[in-house]
mmCIF file of C-alpha atoms in Angstrom:
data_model
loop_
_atom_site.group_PDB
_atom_site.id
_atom_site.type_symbol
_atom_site.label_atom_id
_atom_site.label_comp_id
_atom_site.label_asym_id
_atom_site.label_seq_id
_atom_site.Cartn_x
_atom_site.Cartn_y
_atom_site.Cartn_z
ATOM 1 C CA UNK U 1 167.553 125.996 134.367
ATOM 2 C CA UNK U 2 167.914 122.596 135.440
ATOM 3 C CA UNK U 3 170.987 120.897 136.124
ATOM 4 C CA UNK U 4 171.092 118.445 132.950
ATOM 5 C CA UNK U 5 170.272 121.429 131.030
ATOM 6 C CA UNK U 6 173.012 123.387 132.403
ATOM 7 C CA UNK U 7 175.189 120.259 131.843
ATOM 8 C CA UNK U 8 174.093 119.946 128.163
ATOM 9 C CA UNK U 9 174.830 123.609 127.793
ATOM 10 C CA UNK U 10 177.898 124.036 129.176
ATOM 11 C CA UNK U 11 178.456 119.929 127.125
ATOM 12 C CA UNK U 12 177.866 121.859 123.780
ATOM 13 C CA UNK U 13 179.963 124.609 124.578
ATOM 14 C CA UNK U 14 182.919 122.805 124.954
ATOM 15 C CA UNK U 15 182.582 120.423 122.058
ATOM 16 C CA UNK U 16 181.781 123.751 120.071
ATOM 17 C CA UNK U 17 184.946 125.449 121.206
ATOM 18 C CA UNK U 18 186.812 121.540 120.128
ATOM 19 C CA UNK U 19 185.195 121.313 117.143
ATOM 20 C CA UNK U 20 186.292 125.145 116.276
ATOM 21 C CA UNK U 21 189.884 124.553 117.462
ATOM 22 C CA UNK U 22 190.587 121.135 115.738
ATOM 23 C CA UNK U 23 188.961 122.519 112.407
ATOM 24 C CA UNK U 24 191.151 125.852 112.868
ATOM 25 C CA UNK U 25 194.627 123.985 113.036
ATOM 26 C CA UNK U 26 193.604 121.156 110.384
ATOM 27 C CA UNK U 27 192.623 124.200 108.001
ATOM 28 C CA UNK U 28 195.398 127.121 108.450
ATOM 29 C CA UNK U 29 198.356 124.238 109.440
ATOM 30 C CA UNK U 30 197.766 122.751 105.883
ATOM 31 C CA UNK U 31 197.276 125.622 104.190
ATOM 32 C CA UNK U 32 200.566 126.460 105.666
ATOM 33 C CA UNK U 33 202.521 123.378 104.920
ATOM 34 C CA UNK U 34 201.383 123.741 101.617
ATOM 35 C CA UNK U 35 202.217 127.660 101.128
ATOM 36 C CA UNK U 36 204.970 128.340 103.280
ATOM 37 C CA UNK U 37 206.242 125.073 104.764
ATOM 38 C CA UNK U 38 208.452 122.381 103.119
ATOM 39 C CA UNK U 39 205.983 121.197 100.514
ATOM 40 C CA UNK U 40 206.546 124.279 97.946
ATOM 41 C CA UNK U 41 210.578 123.599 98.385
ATOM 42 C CA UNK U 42 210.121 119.674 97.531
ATOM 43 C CA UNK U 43 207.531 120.719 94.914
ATOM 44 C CA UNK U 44 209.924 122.289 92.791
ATOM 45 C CA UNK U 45 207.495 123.756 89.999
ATOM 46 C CA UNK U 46 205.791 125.559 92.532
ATOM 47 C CA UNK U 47 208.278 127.102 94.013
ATOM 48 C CA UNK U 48 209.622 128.197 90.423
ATOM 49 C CA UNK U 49 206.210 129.617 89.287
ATOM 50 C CA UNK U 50 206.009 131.890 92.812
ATOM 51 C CA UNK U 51 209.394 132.841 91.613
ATOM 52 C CA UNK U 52 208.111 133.888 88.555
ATOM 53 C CA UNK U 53 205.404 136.041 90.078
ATOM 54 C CA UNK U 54 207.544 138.026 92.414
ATOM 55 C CA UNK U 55 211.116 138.550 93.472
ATOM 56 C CA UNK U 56 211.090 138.460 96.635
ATOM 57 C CA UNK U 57 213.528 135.593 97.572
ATOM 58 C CA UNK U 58 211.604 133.305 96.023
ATOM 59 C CA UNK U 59 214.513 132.791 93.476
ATOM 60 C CA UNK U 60 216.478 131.635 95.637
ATOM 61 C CA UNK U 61 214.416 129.133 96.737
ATOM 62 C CA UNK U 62 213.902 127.776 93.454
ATOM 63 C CA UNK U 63 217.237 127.542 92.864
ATOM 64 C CA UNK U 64 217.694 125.263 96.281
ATOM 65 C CA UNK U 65 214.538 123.356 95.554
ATOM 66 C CA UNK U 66 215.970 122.913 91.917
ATOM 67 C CA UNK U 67 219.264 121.390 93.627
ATOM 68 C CA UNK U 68 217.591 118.377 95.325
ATOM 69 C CA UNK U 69 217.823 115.255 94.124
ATOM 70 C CA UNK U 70 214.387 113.225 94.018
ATOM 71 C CA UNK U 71 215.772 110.891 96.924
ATOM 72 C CA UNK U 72 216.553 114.308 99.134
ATOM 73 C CA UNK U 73 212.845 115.503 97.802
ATOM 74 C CA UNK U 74 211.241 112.288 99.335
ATOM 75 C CA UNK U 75 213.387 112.470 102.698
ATOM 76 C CA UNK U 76 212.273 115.974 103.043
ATOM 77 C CA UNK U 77 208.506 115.074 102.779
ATOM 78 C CA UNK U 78 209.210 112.120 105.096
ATOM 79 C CA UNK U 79 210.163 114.596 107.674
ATOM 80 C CA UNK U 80 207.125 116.767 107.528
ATOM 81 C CA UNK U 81 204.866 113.750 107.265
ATOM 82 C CA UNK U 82 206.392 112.060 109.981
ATOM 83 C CA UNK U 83 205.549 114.952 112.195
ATOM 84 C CA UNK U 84 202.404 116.155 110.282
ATOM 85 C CA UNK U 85 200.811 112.714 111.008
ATOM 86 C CA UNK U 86 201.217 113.081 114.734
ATOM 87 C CA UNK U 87 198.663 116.155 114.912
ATOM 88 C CA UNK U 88 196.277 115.569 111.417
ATOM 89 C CA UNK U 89 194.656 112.678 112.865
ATOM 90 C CA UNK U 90 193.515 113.553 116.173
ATOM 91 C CA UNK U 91 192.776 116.732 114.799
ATOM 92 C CA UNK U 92 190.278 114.877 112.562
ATOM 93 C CA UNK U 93 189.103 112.677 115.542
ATOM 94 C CA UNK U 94 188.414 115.658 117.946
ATOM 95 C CA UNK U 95 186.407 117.209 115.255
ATOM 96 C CA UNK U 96 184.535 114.941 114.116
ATOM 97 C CA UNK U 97 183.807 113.660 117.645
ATOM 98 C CA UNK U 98 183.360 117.733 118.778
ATOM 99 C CA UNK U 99 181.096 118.357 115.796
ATOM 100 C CA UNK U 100 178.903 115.459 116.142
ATOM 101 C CA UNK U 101 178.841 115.906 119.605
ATOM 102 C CA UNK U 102 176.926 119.252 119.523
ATOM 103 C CA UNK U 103 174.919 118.002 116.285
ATOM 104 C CA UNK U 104 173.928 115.608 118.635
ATOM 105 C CA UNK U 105 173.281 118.047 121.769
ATOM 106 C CA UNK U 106 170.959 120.387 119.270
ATOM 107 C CA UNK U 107 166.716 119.191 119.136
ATOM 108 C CA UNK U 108 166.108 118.440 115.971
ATOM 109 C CA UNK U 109 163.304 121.058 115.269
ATOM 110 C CA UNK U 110 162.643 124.641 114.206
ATOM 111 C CA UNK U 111 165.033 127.130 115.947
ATOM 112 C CA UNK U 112 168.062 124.915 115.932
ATOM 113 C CA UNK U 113 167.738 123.634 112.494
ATOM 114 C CA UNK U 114 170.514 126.049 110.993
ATOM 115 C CA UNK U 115 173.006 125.458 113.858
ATOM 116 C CA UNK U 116 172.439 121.448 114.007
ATOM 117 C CA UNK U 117 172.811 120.981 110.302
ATOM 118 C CA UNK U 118 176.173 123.417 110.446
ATOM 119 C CA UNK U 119 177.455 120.792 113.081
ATOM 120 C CA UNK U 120 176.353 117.894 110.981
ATOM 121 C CA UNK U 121 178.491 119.164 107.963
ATOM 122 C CA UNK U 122 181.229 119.896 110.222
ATOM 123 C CA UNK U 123 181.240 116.543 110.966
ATOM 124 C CA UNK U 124 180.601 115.089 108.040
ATOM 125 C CA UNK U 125 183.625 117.091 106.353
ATOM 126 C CA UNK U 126 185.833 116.138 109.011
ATOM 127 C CA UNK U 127 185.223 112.571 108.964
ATOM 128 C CA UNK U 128 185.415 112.657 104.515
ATOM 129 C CA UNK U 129 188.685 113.702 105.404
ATOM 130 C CA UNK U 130 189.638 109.937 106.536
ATOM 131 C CA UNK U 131 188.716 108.641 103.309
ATOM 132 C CA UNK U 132 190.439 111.221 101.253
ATOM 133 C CA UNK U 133 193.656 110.381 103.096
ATOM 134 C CA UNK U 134 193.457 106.862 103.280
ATOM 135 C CA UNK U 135 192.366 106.347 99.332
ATOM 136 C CA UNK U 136 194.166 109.533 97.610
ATOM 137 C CA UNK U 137 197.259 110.195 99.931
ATOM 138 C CA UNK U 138 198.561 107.002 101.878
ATOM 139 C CA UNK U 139 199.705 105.254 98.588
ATOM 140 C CA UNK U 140 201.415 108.025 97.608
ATOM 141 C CA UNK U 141 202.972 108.478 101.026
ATOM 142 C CA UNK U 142 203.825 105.120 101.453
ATOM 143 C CA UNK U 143 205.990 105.378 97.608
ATOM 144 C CA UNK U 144 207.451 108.404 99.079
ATOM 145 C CA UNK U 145 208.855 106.911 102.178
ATOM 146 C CA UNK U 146 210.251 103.917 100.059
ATOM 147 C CA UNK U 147 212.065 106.091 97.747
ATOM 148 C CA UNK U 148 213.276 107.656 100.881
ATOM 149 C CA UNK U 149 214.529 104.099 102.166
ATOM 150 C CA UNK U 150 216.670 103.623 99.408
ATOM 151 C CA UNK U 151 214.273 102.406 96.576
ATOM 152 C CA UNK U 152 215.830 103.534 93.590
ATOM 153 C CA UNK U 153 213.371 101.897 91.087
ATOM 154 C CA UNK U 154 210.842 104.439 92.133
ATOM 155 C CA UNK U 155 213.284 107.572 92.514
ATOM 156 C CA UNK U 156 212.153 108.554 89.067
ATOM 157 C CA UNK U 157 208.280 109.013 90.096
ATOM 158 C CA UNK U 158 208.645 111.663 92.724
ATOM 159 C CA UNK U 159 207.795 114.954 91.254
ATOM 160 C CA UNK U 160 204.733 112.859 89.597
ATOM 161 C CA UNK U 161 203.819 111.867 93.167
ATOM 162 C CA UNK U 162 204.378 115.392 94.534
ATOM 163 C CA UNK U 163 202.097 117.028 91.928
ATOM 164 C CA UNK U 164 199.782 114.030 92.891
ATOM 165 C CA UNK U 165 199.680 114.430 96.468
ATOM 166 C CA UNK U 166 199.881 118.139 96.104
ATOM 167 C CA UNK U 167 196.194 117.667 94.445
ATOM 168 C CA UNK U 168 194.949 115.348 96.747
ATOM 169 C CA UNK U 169 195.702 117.657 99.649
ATOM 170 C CA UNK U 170 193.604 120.113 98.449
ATOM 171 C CA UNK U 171 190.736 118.225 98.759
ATOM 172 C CA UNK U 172 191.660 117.742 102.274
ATOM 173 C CA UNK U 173 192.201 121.639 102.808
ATOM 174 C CA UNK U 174 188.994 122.353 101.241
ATOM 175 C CA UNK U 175 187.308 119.898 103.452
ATOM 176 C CA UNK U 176 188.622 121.414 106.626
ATOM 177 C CA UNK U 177 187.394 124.819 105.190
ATOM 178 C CA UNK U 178 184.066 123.450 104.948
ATOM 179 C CA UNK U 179 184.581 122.529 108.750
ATOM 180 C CA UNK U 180 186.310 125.923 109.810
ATOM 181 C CA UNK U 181 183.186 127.550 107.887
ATOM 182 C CA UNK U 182 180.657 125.247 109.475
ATOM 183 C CA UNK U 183 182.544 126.033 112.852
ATOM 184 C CA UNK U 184 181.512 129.893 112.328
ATOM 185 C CA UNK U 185 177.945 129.590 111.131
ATOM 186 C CA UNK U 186 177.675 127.306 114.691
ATOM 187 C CA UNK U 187 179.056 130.191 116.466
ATOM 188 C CA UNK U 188 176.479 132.706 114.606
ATOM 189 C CA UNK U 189 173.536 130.425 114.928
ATOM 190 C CA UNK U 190 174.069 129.385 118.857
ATOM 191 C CA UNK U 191 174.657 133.312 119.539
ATOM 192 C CA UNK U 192 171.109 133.572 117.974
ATOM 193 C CA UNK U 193 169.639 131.427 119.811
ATOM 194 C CA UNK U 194 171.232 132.577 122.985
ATOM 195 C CA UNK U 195 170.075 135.621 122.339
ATOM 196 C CA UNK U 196 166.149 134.538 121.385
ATOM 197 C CA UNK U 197 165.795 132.811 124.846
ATOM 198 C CA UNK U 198 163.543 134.451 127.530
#
C-alpha cells in the first residue's frame, strides 16, 4: 500500500468515525430534548397527553408545566436554546464536512457506489438541516427570546410558537436520522469492501 493510500485510508476513517459521532449526538440529543428534556415541560399539551397515557409521574409534570406562565415558558426555552445552540451547529458543520469528506475520499465507480452515495446523503441531510433552522426555527426563536425580554405584546403567541417549533424540529430530527442511518450503511458498505480486497 502506498503511503497516500494509507493516508487516504486512514483520512476516510476518521471523517467516517466524525461524520458517525456528529450525526449520533445531533440525532439522540434532539430526540432527547424533545422527549425527556425541557421542551415537553414548556410544551404543555404534550406533557398532558403523556399524562394521559400513563401514570407514571407524568401528572405531576403536567400539573407544573400547566403552572407556567407563557413569559416563564419562553425563559425556559431560552435556556435550553442558549445552550442547545452551542453544540447543534458544529455538530452540523463536522458532519457535513465529515460526510462529504469521505464522499469525497470514495472513486466514483462500481464497488464504492453504495458507500459514496450513503456519504453523499449524509451530507446532504446534514447540510438541509441549515436551511430548516434558519427558515422554520430562527423566527420562531427569535419571538421566543423577545417574549422572554419582556415583550408582552407577543406573550399571548407562545404555545402557538411552541407547537410551531415543536413541528419544525422534527424535520430537523428526521434529517439527522437520515444522517445517523446513512452513517451505518457507510459502516456496512466500507466493512464490505474491506473485506473484498485481496
Amino acid at each position: 500500500m502506498t503511503v497516500l493510500a494509507s493516508y487516504t485510508t486512514n483520512l476516510g476513517n476518521v471523517a467516517w468515525c466524525l461524520a458517525t459521532t456528529a450525526s449520533a449526538y445531533a440525532l439522540f440529543a434532539n430526540l432527547g430534548a424533545a422527549e425527556y428534556g425541557i421542551m415537553p415541560v414548556v410544551s404543555q399539551r404534550k406533557v398532558e397527553a403523556q399524562a394521559q397515557k400513563r401514570n407514571d409521574g407524568d401528572e405531576a409534570l403536567a400539573k407544573i408545566s400547566g403552572s407556567l406562565t407563557h413569559a416563564q415558558r419562553s425563559q425556559l426555552f431560552t435556556f435550553f436554546y442558549d445552550r442547545a445552540k452551542n453544540r447543534i451547529v458544529p455538530s452540523i458543520v463536522i458532519g457535513t464536512l465529515s460526510f462529504g469528506t469521505v464522499a469525497y475520499l470514495l472513486p466514483a465507480r462500481d464497488g464504492f457506489l453504495q458507500a459514496r452515495n450513503a456519504a453523499i446523503l449524509g451530507a446532504i441531510s446534514f447540510a438541509a438541516a441549515i436551511p430548516v433552522t434558519l427558515r422554520l426555527l430562527m423566527p420562531t426563536n427569535k419571538v421566543l427570546i423577545s417574549v422572554m425580554k419582556g415583550d408582552t405584546v407577543k406573550e399571548s403567541y407562545v404555545p402557538k410558537l411552541l407547537e410551531r417549533w415543536n413541528r419544525a424540529h422534527l424535520v430537523r430530527i428526521v434529517l439527522f436520522a437520515i444522517s445517523f442511518g446513512s452513517a451505518l450503511i457507510l459502516r456496512e458498505s466500507l466493512g464490505e469492501l474491506r473485506l473484498a480486497r485481496p
